[in-house]
Tab-separated table of C-alpha atoms and ligand atoms in Angstrom:
chain	number	residue	atom	x	y	z
A	1	MET	CA	-87.897	46.301	72.841
A	2	ARG	CA	-84.856	48.055	74.279
A	3	ILE	CA	-81.641	46.387	75.481
A	4	SER	CA	-82.318	47.732	78.989
A	5	ASP	CA	-85.609	45.717	78.976
A	6	ILE	CA	-83.690	42.423	78.720
A	7	GLY	CA	-81.178	43.126	81.498
A	8	GLY	CA	-78.567	45.246	79.688
A	9	GLU	CA	-75.272	43.974	78.277
A	10	PHE	CA	-75.355	40.581	79.986
A	11	GLY	CA	-79.012	39.931	79.080
A	12	LEU	CA	-78.186	40.742	75.474
A	13	ILE	CA	-75.170	38.410	75.343
A	14	LYS	CA	-77.268	35.614	76.849
A	15	ARG	CA	-80.040	36.154	74.276
A	16	LEU	CA	-77.747	36.335	71.244
A	17	ALA	CA	-75.073	33.868	72.143
A	18	ASP	CA	-76.722	31.206	74.297
A	19	LYS	CA	-76.196	28.427	71.748
A	20	LYS	CA	-74.585	25.298	73.102
A	21	THR	CA	-71.897	23.627	71.032
A	22	ASP	CA	-70.490	20.155	71.555
A	23	ASP	CA	-67.112	20.883	69.944
A	24	PRO	CA	-64.701	18.996	72.260
A	25	ALA	CA	-61.925	21.550	71.657
A	26	ILE	CA	-63.871	24.229	73.560
A	27	VAL	CA	-62.973	23.932	77.247
A	28	LYS	CA	-64.846	27.165	78.120
A	29	GLY	CA	-66.849	29.244	75.622
A	30	ILE	CA	-68.790	32.388	76.470
A	31	GLY	CA	-68.981	33.420	80.114
A	32	ASP	CA	-65.504	33.970	81.498
A	33	ASP	CA	-62.703	36.531	81.072
A	34	CYS	CA	-61.329	34.503	78.143
A	35	SER	CA	-62.431	31.601	75.989
A	36	VAL	CA	-60.388	28.468	76.706
A	37	LEU	CA	-59.445	26.036	73.932
A	38	LYS	CA	-57.512	22.755	73.793
A	39	TYR	CA	-53.941	23.448	72.712
A	40	VAL	CA	-50.623	21.684	73.255
A	41	ASP	CA	-49.728	19.156	75.967
A	42	GLY	CA	-50.084	20.624	79.433
A	43	LYS	CA	-51.487	23.957	78.230
A	44	TYR	CA	-54.718	25.594	77.104
A	45	LEU	CA	-55.036	28.428	74.605
A	46	LEU	CA	-56.766	31.585	75.918
A	47	VAL	CA	-58.527	34.099	73.641
A	48	THR	CA	-60.052	37.421	74.611
A	49	THR	CA	-61.132	40.625	72.869
A	50	ASP	CA	-61.888	44.143	74.114
A	51	MET	CA	-62.806	47.310	72.275
A	52	LEU	CA	-62.422	51.033	73.023
A	53	VAL	CA	-64.601	53.636	71.285
A	54	GLU	CA	-63.938	57.376	71.221
A	55	ASN	CA	-66.018	59.460	73.635
A	56	ILE	CA	-67.326	56.329	75.380
A	57	HIS	CA	-64.153	54.651	76.631
A	58	PHE	CA	-61.685	57.431	76.011
A	59	ASN	CA	-61.743	61.140	75.407
A	60	LEU	CA	-58.959	62.750	73.402
A	61	LYS	CA	-59.511	65.989	75.320
A	62	TRP	CA	-57.908	64.282	78.304
A	63	GLN	CA	-56.159	61.244	76.950
A	64	SER	CA	-53.195	61.156	74.592
A	65	PRO	CA	-53.163	58.594	71.756
A	66	PHE	CA	-50.230	56.961	73.606
A	67	GLN	CA	-52.471	56.462	76.642
A	68	VAL	CA	-55.307	55.060	74.489
A	69	GLY	CA	-52.858	52.485	73.088
A	70	VAL	CA	-51.729	51.502	76.579
A	71	LYS	CA	-55.298	51.207	77.888
A	72	LEU	CA	-56.362	49.062	74.934
A	73	MET	CA	-53.611	46.518	75.536
A	74	GLU	CA	-53.796	46.520	79.336
A	75	ALA	CA	-57.581	45.859	79.337
A	76	ASN	CA	-56.985	42.705	77.288
A	77	VAL	CA	-53.910	41.579	79.241
A	78	SER	CA	-55.933	41.820	82.439
A	79	ASP	CA	-58.438	39.220	81.141
A	80	ILE	CA	-55.628	36.737	80.366
A	81	VAL	CA	-53.957	37.352	83.763
A	82	ALA	CA	-57.324	36.738	85.468
A	83	MET	CA	-57.359	33.162	84.087
A	84	GLY	CA	-53.884	32.376	85.478
A	85	GLY	CA	-52.496	32.812	81.955
A	86	THR	CA	-49.675	34.520	80.053
A	87	PRO	CA	-50.438	36.827	77.094
A	88	LYS	CA	-48.607	36.034	73.831
A	89	TYR	CA	-50.047	37.359	70.546
A	90	ALA	CA	-52.255	40.355	69.654
A	91	LEU	CA	-54.344	41.405	66.634
A	92	LEU	CA	-55.434	45.037	66.436
A	93	SER	CA	-58.455	46.182	64.399
A	94	MET	CA	-59.195	49.843	64.048
A	95	SER	CA	-61.634	52.297	62.579
A	96	ILE	CA	-59.857	55.629	62.067
A	97	LYS	CA	-60.943	58.963	60.624
A	98	LYS	CA	-59.817	59.858	57.100
A	99	ASP	CA	-57.973	62.980	58.250
A	100	THR	CA	-56.036	61.181	61.031
A	101	SER	CA	-52.411	62.308	61.152
A	102	VAL	CA	-49.539	59.866	60.911
A	103	GLU	CA	-48.174	61.386	64.148
A	104	PHE	CA	-51.424	60.420	65.943
A	105	MET	CA	-51.073	56.808	64.767
A	106	ASP	CA	-47.376	56.721	65.685
A	107	GLU	CA	-48.284	57.816	69.202
A	108	LEU	CA	-51.104	55.266	69.487
A	109	TYR	CA	-48.700	52.514	68.438
A	110	ARG	CA	-46.016	53.790	70.811
A	111	GLY	CA	-48.554	53.103	73.571
A	112	ILE	CA	-49.461	49.695	72.116
A	113	TYR	CA	-45.780	48.725	71.984
A	114	ALA	CA	-44.991	50.130	75.442
A	115	SER	CA	-47.604	47.786	76.897
A	116	SER	CA	-46.752	44.866	74.558
A	117	ASN	CA	-43.082	45.076	75.495
A	118	ARG	CA	-43.928	45.159	79.200
A	119	HIS	CA	-45.927	41.931	78.832
A	120	ASN	CA	-43.858	40.229	76.088
A	121	ILE	CA	-46.663	40.317	73.524
A	122	ALA	CA	-46.117	40.163	69.749
A	123	LEU	CA	-48.494	42.037	67.423
A	124	ILE	CA	-49.310	39.537	64.662
A	125	GLY	CA	-52.127	41.130	62.653
A	126	GLY	CA	-55.286	43.236	62.551
A	127	ASP	CA	-57.576	45.215	60.278
A	128	THR	CA	-57.715	48.902	59.310
A	129	ILE	CA	-60.804	50.722	58.026
A	130	HIS	CA	-61.962	54.318	58.060
A	131	GLY	CA	-65.001	55.562	59.937
A	132	THR	CA	-66.513	58.666	61.524
A	133	GLU	CA	-65.024	58.062	64.965
A	134	TYR	CA	-62.134	56.149	66.435
A	135	ALA	CA	-62.731	52.562	67.518
A	136	PHE	CA	-59.930	50.157	68.434
A	137	SER	CA	-60.297	46.474	69.177
A	138	VAL	CA	-57.594	44.074	70.314
A	139	THR	CA	-57.871	40.300	70.203
A	140	LEU	CA	-55.307	38.776	72.511
A	141	LEU	CA	-54.171	35.166	72.607
A	142	GLY	CA	-52.376	33.651	75.534
A	143	GLU	CA	-51.648	30.320	77.151
A	144	VAL	CA	-52.165	28.826	80.574
A	145	ASP	CA	-50.766	25.756	82.318
A	146	LYS	CA	-53.727	23.382	82.615
A	147	LYS	CA	-53.280	23.175	86.374
A	148	LEU	CA	-53.276	26.982	86.747
A	149	LEU	CA	-56.501	27.623	84.790
A	150	ARG	CA	-58.825	29.550	87.105
A	151	LEU	CA	-62.455	30.052	86.102
A	152	ARG	CA	-65.154	32.248	87.618
A	153	SER	CA	-66.975	29.013	88.423
A	154	MET	CA	-64.334	27.568	90.759
A	155	ALA	CA	-65.277	29.312	94.037
A	156	ARG	CA	-66.220	27.073	96.973
A	157	VAL	CA	-68.410	27.821	99.971
A	158	GLY	CA	-66.087	28.835	102.839
A	159	ASP	CA	-63.481	30.474	100.547
A	160	LEU	CA	-62.304	33.941	101.505
A	161	ILE	CA	-62.778	36.664	98.885
A	162	CYS	CA	-59.724	38.833	98.179
A	163	VAL	CA	-58.805	41.685	95.880
A	164	THR	CA	-55.393	42.950	94.787
A	165	GLY	CA	-54.337	46.570	95.286
A	166	ARG	CA	-56.875	49.257	96.034
A	167	LEU	CA	-60.116	50.061	94.250
A	168	GLY	CA	-61.886	53.012	92.687
A	169	GLY	CA	-58.831	54.699	91.175
A	170	SER	CA	-60.201	54.744	87.643
A	171	SER	CA	-63.688	56.187	88.345
A	172	ALA	CA	-62.296	58.589	90.922
A	173	GLY	CA	-59.626	59.720	88.446
A	174	LEU	CA	-62.358	60.539	85.924
A	175	ILE	CA	-64.381	62.462	88.523
A	176	LEU	CA	-61.289	64.460	89.462
A	177	LEU	CA	-60.452	65.160	85.804
A	178	SER	CA	-63.950	66.505	85.210
A	179	HIS	CA	-63.215	68.943	88.069
A	180	ASP	CA	-59.961	69.972	86.395
A	181	LYS	CA	-57.819	68.004	88.859
A	182	LYS	CA	-55.124	66.074	87.032
A	183	ASP	CA	-53.474	64.504	90.092
A	184	TYR	CA	-54.615	60.906	90.654
A	185	SER	CA	-55.811	60.588	87.038
A	186	SER	CA	-53.252	58.015	85.853
A	187	ARG	CA	-55.369	54.987	86.825
A	188	TYR	CA	-58.108	56.269	84.539
A	189	LEU	CA	-55.925	57.618	81.734
A	190	GLU	CA	-53.270	54.921	81.609
A	191	PRO	CA	-54.335	51.869	83.606
A	192	ARG	CA	-52.020	48.923	84.278
A	193	SER	CA	-52.976	45.298	84.337
A	194	ARG	CA	-51.490	43.050	86.961
A	195	SER	CA	-48.566	41.101	85.461
A	196	ALA	CA	-48.862	37.513	84.260
A	197	GLU	CA	-46.330	36.533	86.933
A	198	GLU	CA	-48.552	37.978	89.677
A	199	GLY	CA	-51.580	36.254	88.130
A	200	ARG	CA	-49.822	32.882	88.050
A	201	THR	CA	-48.686	33.274	91.665
A	202	ILE	CA	-52.272	34.017	92.750
A	203	ALA	CA	-53.573	31.130	90.614
A	204	LYS	CA	-51.303	28.641	92.442
A	205	HIS	CA	-53.279	29.284	95.633
A	206	ALA	CA	-56.685	30.553	94.452
A	207	ASN	CA	-59.840	28.752	93.357
A	208	ALA	CA	-61.776	31.366	91.313
A	209	MET	CA	-60.360	34.485	89.642
A	210	ILE	CA	-61.800	37.443	87.691
A	211	ASP	CA	-60.494	40.898	86.850
A	212	VAL	CA	-62.217	44.147	87.824
A	213	SER	CA	-63.509	45.588	84.552
A	214	ASP	CA	-67.084	46.550	85.525
A	215	GLY	CA	-66.631	46.978	89.289
A	216	LEU	CA	-66.034	44.765	92.338
A	217	GLY	CA	-69.775	44.301	92.953
A	218	SER	CA	-70.371	43.058	89.423
A	219	GLU	CA	-67.327	40.758	89.479
A	220	VAL	CA	-68.326	39.134	92.782
A	221	ARG	CA	-71.795	38.572	91.298
A	222	HIS	CA	-70.252	36.868	88.244
A	223	ILE	CA	-68.219	34.539	90.499
A	224	CYS	CA	-71.368	33.675	92.493
A	225	ASP	CA	-73.537	33.145	89.388
A	226	GLU	CA	-70.968	30.823	87.831
A	227	SER	CA	-70.082	28.983	91.062
A	228	ASN	CA	-73.685	28.746	92.373
A	229	THR	CA	-72.750	30.385	95.648
A	230	GLY	CA	-73.572	33.485	97.651
A	231	ALA	CA	-71.071	36.060	98.935
A	232	ARG	CA	-70.657	38.460	101.826
A	233	ILE	CA	-68.470	41.520	101.284
A	234	ASP	CA	-67.408	43.412	104.413
A	235	PHE	CA	-68.068	47.084	103.662
A	236	GLU	CA	-65.237	48.463	105.787
A	237	LYS	CA	-62.691	46.088	104.236
A	238	ILE	CA	-63.055	47.370	100.661
A	239	PRO	CA	-59.576	48.854	100.027
A	240	LEU	CA	-59.883	52.462	98.863
A	241	SER	CA	-57.434	54.179	96.535
A	242	ASP	CA	-56.171	57.648	97.445
A	243	ALA	CA	-58.048	59.037	94.424
A	244	VAL	CA	-61.368	57.868	95.908
A	245	ILE	CA	-60.739	59.771	99.137
A	246	GLU	CA	-59.973	62.873	97.071
A	247	ALA	CA	-62.895	62.439	94.622
A	248	VAL	CA	-65.627	62.171	97.258
A	249	LYS	CA	-64.839	65.779	98.206
A	250	PHE	CA	-66.495	66.673	94.864
A	251	VAL	CA	-69.403	64.207	94.729
A	252	SER	CA	-71.812	63.253	97.457
A	253	GLN	CA	-71.020	59.550	97.496
A	254	ASP	CA	-69.732	57.182	100.129
A	255	PRO	CA	-66.115	56.294	99.185
A	256	HIS	CA	-66.738	52.562	99.706
A	257	TYR	CA	-69.630	52.594	97.225
A	258	LEU	CA	-67.540	54.509	94.720
A	259	ALA	CA	-64.849	51.817	95.002
A	260	LEU	CA	-67.416	48.990	94.897
A	261	TYR	CA	-68.982	50.097	91.620
A	262	SER	CA	-65.896	51.550	89.911
A	263	GLY	CA	-65.028	49.877	86.602
A	264	GLU	CA	-61.684	49.522	84.833
A	265	ASP	CA	-59.534	49.163	87.941
A	266	PHE	CA	-58.028	45.973	86.435
A	267	GLU	CA	-57.251	44.520	89.831
A	268	ILE	CA	-57.883	40.802	90.401
A	269	VAL	CA	-60.672	39.436	92.585
A	270	PHE	CA	-60.017	35.885	93.747
A	271	THR	CA	-61.271	33.338	96.229
A	272	LEU	CA	-59.166	30.878	98.181
A	273	SER	CA	-59.233	28.659	101.252
A	274	LYS	CA	-58.331	30.240	104.588
A	275	GLU	CA	-55.149	28.131	104.809
A	276	ASN	CA	-53.922	29.395	101.451
A	277	VAL	CA	-54.048	33.086	102.435
A	278	ALA	CA	-50.815	32.840	104.448
A	279	LYS	CA	-49.155	30.689	101.757
A	280	LEU	CA	-49.962	33.263	99.072
A	281	ARG	CA	-48.841	36.149	101.276
A	282	LYS	CA	-45.324	34.685	101.435
A	283	GLU	CA	-45.059	35.079	97.637
A	284	PHE	CA	-47.365	38.047	96.944
A	285	SER	CA	-48.728	40.406	99.554
A	286	ASP	CA	-50.502	43.252	97.745
A	287	PHE	CA	-54.037	42.038	98.473
A	288	ASN	CA	-56.771	42.308	101.078
A	289	VAL	CA	-59.344	39.831	102.360
A	290	ILE	CA	-62.724	41.517	101.854
A	291	GLY	CA	-65.343	38.848	102.428
A	292	LYS	CA	-66.421	35.248	102.212
A	293	ILE	CA	-68.113	32.859	99.793
A	294	ILE	CA	-71.299	31.610	101.447
A	295	ASP	CA	-74.231	29.394	100.560
A	296	ASP	CA	-76.266	30.297	97.481
A	297	LYS	CA	-79.396	30.663	99.635
A	298	GLU	CA	-77.826	33.456	101.706
A	299	GLY	CA	-77.504	35.751	98.667
A	300	VAL	CA	-74.818	38.191	97.504
A	301	TYR	CA	-74.596	41.135	99.868
A	302	ILE	CA	-72.498	43.754	101.616
A	303	SER	CA	-72.316	43.557	105.366
A	304	LYS	CA	-72.242	47.023	106.966
A	305	GLY	CA	-72.569	46.878	110.739
A	306	LYS	CA	-75.893	45.094	111.273
A	307	GLN	CA	-77.119	45.971	107.768
A	308	LYS	CA	-77.214	43.556	104.817
A	309	ILE	CA	-77.193	45.473	101.548
A	310	GLU	CA	-77.809	43.670	98.264
A	311	ILE	CA	-74.962	44.038	95.748
A	312	LYS	CA	-76.108	45.535	92.471
A	313	GLY	CA	-74.456	44.848	89.100
A	314	GLY	CA	-71.580	47.066	87.992
A	315	TYR	CA	-71.348	49.579	85.190
A	316	ASP	CA	-73.520	48.647	82.184
A	317	HIS	CA	-73.638	50.858	79.081
A	318	PHE	CA	-77.243	49.815	78.394
A	319	LEU	CA	-78.874	50.258	81.820
B	401	LIG	P1	-64.804	41.145	80.390
B	401	LIG	O1	-65.407	42.309	81.132
B	401	LIG	O2	-64.082	40.189	81.274
B	401	LIG	O3	-63.988	41.566	79.181
B	401	LIG	P2	-67.341	40.877	79.166
B	401	LIG	O4	-68.232	41.361	80.256
B	401	LIG	O5	-66.963	41.825	78.063
B	401	LIG	O6	-66.016	40.280	79.820
B	401	LIG	O7	-67.973	39.603	78.495
B	401	LIG	C1	-68.527	38.541	79.258
B	401	LIG	C2	-68.562	37.283	78.407
B	401	LIG	O8	-69.433	37.463	77.276
B	401	LIG	C3	-67.218	36.906	77.824
B	401	LIG	O9	-67.097	35.503	77.859
B	401	LIG	C4	-67.289	37.399	76.377
B	401	LIG	O10	-66.472	36.627	75.518
B	401	LIG	C5	-68.760	37.225	76.046
B	401	LIG	N1	-69.247	38.186	75.046
B	401	LIG	C6	-69.248	39.544	75.144
B	401	LIG	N2	-69.811	40.115	74.049
B	401	LIG	C7	-70.153	39.089	73.231
B	401	LIG	C8	-70.779	39.023	71.943
B	401	LIG	N3	-71.121	40.123	71.298
B	401	LIG	N4	-70.995	37.787	71.407
B	401	LIG	C9	-70.607	36.676	72.072
B	401	LIG	N5	-70.037	36.672	73.282
B	401	LIG	C10	-69.806	37.850	73.864
B	402	LIG	MG1	-62.623	40.379	82.640
């Protein structure tokens, strides 16, 4: 049996890790951007891990080791921010080639520290082995005020669906790079997570939150699966990055679809009541309303004129 036969990455995780535990310290186990554990008074501990492998997640032809270091940290920070949390401590495990130069590692760590300093993260440990290709994995710990914890499961029917910034920059950057166009490539080569401060501000007003790692379509599906709701995304309201507009000149794809299924944008998708949109806008305005949480029975779809188009999952390595 192949992994694609059981529904790809998410089917596999469900099969291997669907064991319930009654440990009272686990507030949320598998199934959100971070695991949530009991911690000190008024706060929960957040734990997340993300891995980058050479030639799958990065390509040294295009990306400098500095940029790989930045991307590794930012991908993890984004998962903490998407829970309403603040990143604190990182462990970095790596498989490196035997002939790796010290200069390469210095550059990788310059990227790690550039991102860590930006987010006030301390590197507290890791593991180093040698292998035939580069693989880097960060485990990031953070904390969240109990009242700011935002899970994928907290969306309510009637909530508006919003997304920060503009979408598609990462995938479009890669398309442009493969056509020898370096402009617009920074979102792919050196992505930035939203800051913890922005995440906390959103969390004050939002119900559910998730970050865009596999694509808007996939993230909205996760919110709906966990919250037992449906969702309508308004096609024309999907905010497009400049890179998307440029990239579709090279591929025959509708720019909105490119943005909808683009992974690694590290923007935040969130849902909130209509009244809270104006309240949030007073404190943070870089977001767009793109749809609505609706009843489970109505499904998860894109509304384009009179058409209702089912939302597919996002990028999956195994499908
Ligand atoms: P994200 O894109 O937000 O980093 P993922 O899609 O990687 O999240 O993972 C979804 C959920 O599945 C998370 O809760 C994660 O901790 C869990 N998960 C992923 N891989 C494994 C695994 N190999 N074993 C157990 N849990 C896993
Ligand atoms: Mg995530």
